[in-house]
Amino acid sequence: MTRLLGSGSLLAALGVAIYGALALLVGARRRRADLLRSGELAVYAMWGLVSVGTLAMIYALVSHDFSVKYVAMVGSRATPLFYTVISLWGALEGSILFWIFVLSSLSALVTYQNRKREGTLVPYTGAVLMLISVFFLILLAGPANPFGLVSPVPADGPGPNPLLQNHILMAVHPPLLYLGYVGMSVPFAFGIGAVLSGEIEHDGWIRLTRRWTLVAWMFLSAAIIAGMWWSYEVLGWGGYWAWDPVENASFIPWLTATAFLHSVMVQERRGLLKLWNLNLIVSTFALTILGTFLTRSGVLSSVHAFSEGPIGRYFLGFIALVLIASFALVAGNSERLRPTGSLEAAVSRESVFLLNNLFLSAFTVTVLVGTLFPLVAEAIRGVKVSVGEPFFNRMTLPICAALLFLMGVGPALPWRVASPEVIRRQLLPPAVAAIAGLVISFLVGVRSPYALAAFTFGAFALAANVREFIDGAVARRRAHGEAAPVALARLIGGNRRRYGGYIAHLGVLTVTLGIGASSTFRTEREATLRKGEVMDVGPFTVRLDDVYSREEPQRTVLAAGVTVLKGGREVGRMEPRMNFYPTSDQPVPTPTVRSRPAGDLYINLQAFAQDGSNATLRVIREPLVPWIWIGGMIVCLGAFVSLGAGRRETAPAAARVKTAARTRPTPVPVEEAVR
Amino acid sequence: MNWKRATAATGLLLPVIGLLAFGLTRDPKAIDSPLPGKPAPDFSLRVFATGEGDLALPVGDTVSLARHRGGIVVLNFWASWCLQCRDEHLDLSNAARAYIDRGVRFYGVLYNDQESFGLRWINEMGGQAYPSLLDPRTRTAIDYGLYGVPETFLVTSDGRVAYKHIGAISERLLSHKLDSLLAAGTGAP
């Protein structure tokens, strides 16, 4: 019954999506209001049907209906309810179902929000979103059908992948990632919709696109940080980033989206980079699909790629279609995206944005090439190679340093032209901070050139961004006589978009500090201890008290009881574990982390004696790690503050008509003349 | 729409798509097993499911590879929670019955599962033609370098691994492999 309901509603959703896309396309082309209306209803209907399918799957999982193929693959009676529900995204078929659920929800939201908007931009946008949905619904109807019948019905299933049921962050990271990844479809759809509807020559669509990119970017940022946190808490090696293809797949579109969020300001303010921006949006979406393809089709080997199967071919076809259709469309219409302004000086805020985009693009290409290189090497030379951390670190760290530097220069410089006097006045305090950062980090023992560069340029950017808040608040205090916190709050509230951006910068700097410190000052020791024996790591002494095991419904837990002492005084007890799941040979490492603002004490149980007499512990002291997670939250806070910006603020070009009119002719007549 | 530019953009993208298409033909996890051609690791495992007819062995009996020198052994690792094992189950039993007269012995090895679940599964699937063995702490699976279930190993009469199959195996493939082994003389009793 659940099976029929689930597969039936998904098939119906496929039909509705095909109809809706056609109705919207034809309706927009022929200006048929009746078709547009029914296409709009189709968007909502698809969302309803997909929701029914998703709920049916959740119900099947919770009711342990092992006649449903997906449940037989990832379900198990012993798995706790919580992990049973979130195993919705624990394997391929379920994650595609979740994907289309997010996509159809966003489509419905976009359609509803813009239902009163005139013109054909929204219908075309809806049509693009429906066409993307058609692809995912085809996957669910055929090669990735989660509602397949299993007969005879098994009595029990293997349960989710042990790695995915071992930590609560599995409930957080995937949904955030899907919101970010799938969210990038919306700006893409607006971009393509703008080209198709002809609105590309006006700037209205860019506001919608920017806001949706910011929403998706916020979720993607949170997802990347949550993913780092998850691997840190679960994988047992004390690291959070390994340049694994799956990690890169989430990071590459983040880079292009970040580039877009910066360069779009140049378009809004100065009428430049229009074609570039459209390309960034299209690339970001294409990269999310490419990332999914690379990690979900078994093309690249990765620790967390979880499936192989026939869907690779479908994805390849879809990527080919997306790439060719969208880039051909953009290239074919590139003449309509000519700049309506010009770069006036070599040193100005827009030139910094240009450099920022240059470096972010270089970053994107570097990570993409590193990720795809094993494929290229096998195609050309027939050998299997892997590109490891050294390549990525050596190639990207200088780019990071340059980006940090620009993050300080950008906010300090004015638009259009920066006079030498302004440059000196604005950059002197950050430069002093940079020197202080260099000296301090050298004195505390930093020697690696990359870490020194990170702390130096980080201090530079920190000073420049903090100064924006201080200067603004001080000015308000003088002008309005407000108290400092009030002045600061009103400053941010009065220009959310700008200060939200600076808050995000502060978040990125916090993350930089956490990564820089934890990778530079990491101390790690591994030793086999008998009961009662101790080992020292940094200021801590770790004593092994006991080794024991206990049975839990879904697993066997083997644990070491550990007491942590500091200066001879007991500061805590910890329990590093190995969890044994019945369907897996390998125990799942379950490290324990004692987190304090100054840093983490991380203990992993590496091995143990069968008789419980001793255990091998890996103890890692990692300073400032929690600031990576905190920084990630600050980044999201910044994005959130920016999102709150009202219409007036988000259309700075309109708000500044006076200044614009003074310095350059209005762009519209020029374009009209050209055509 | 400027079709010239659109075509140029398409031309630039084709190599990228070609590379991805090539990637689909590769399996990054296909690392050749060192086992084929090498002596098969010996084992000594307890029977928990008897099998049927002439292939049956009493529960508790110990089966070792050494005992089978001179005949072909087919070793199939399976589990009750494994979906693909259901697909190959009938094929394996059929092949086991078909090759019994030619000295081929089939054994199932239960992988990461409980004896009671294994018995219930066999019952549910309508029986298993050959005996199944318990592999405590998956020692034998580790010796054979098991990547997952199902996996099937063909061991020649002189105790070498002749073939390793990952995933559900079909009766046709089994027959083909067994016939060629028997014809080559490495399987002759």
mmCIF file of N, CA, C and O in Angstrom, chain A residues 16 326 396 450 459 561 597 644:
data_model
loop_
_atom_site.group_PDB
_atom_site.id
_atom_site.type_symbol
_atom_site.label_atom_id
_atom_site.label_comp_id
_atom_site.label_asym_id
_atom_site.label_seq_id
_atom_site.Cartn_x
_atom_site.Cartn_y
_atom_site.Cartn_z
ATOM 1 N N VAL A 16 3.022 15.602 -14.102
ATOM 2 C CA VAL A 16 2.672 17.000 -13.831
ATOM 3 C C VAL A 16 3.845 17.920 -14.168
ATOM 4 O O VAL A 16 3.662 19.009 -14.727
ATOM 5 N N SER A 326 22.698 25.508 -21.672
ATOM 6 C CA SER A 326 22.790 26.791 -20.987
ATOM 7 C C SER A 326 23.959 27.635 -21.487
ATOM 8 O O SER A 326 23.805 28.837 -21.693
ATOM 9 N N THR A 396 46.610 25.904 -3.305
ATOM 10 C CA THR A 396 45.524 26.795 -2.890
ATOM 11 C C THR A 396 45.918 27.753 -1.770
ATOM 12 O O THR A 396 45.318 28.814 -1.657
ATOM 13 N N TYR A 450 53.161 29.445 5.104
ATOM 14 C CA TYR A 450 51.723 29.559 4.827
ATOM 15 C C TYR A 450 50.972 30.068 6.049
ATOM 16 O O TYR A 450 50.107 30.938 5.957
ATOM 17 N N ALA A 459 45.171 39.207 9.966
ATOM 18 C CA ALA A 459 45.144 40.377 10.851
ATOM 19 C C ALA A 459 44.830 41.630 10.045
ATOM 20 O O ALA A 459 44.070 42.511 10.489
ATOM 21 N N GLY A 561 37.547 3.670 29.404
ATOM 22 C CA GLY A 561 37.278 4.727 30.364
ATOM 23 C C GLY A 561 38.569 5.477 30.615
ATOM 24 O O GLY A 561 39.574 4.879 30.972
ATOM 25 N N PRO A 597 37.028 26.745 24.448
ATOM 26 C CA PRO A 597 37.402 27.806 23.495
ATOM 27 C C PRO A 597 38.882 27.764 23.121
ATOM 28 O O PRO A 597 39.247 28.060 21.997
ATOM 29 N N GLY A 644 18.179 40.193 5.160
ATOM 30 C CA GLY A 644 17.124 41.024 5.718
ATOM 31 C C GLY A 644 17.024 42.395 5.075
ATOM 32 O O GLY A 644 16.142 43.167 5.394
#
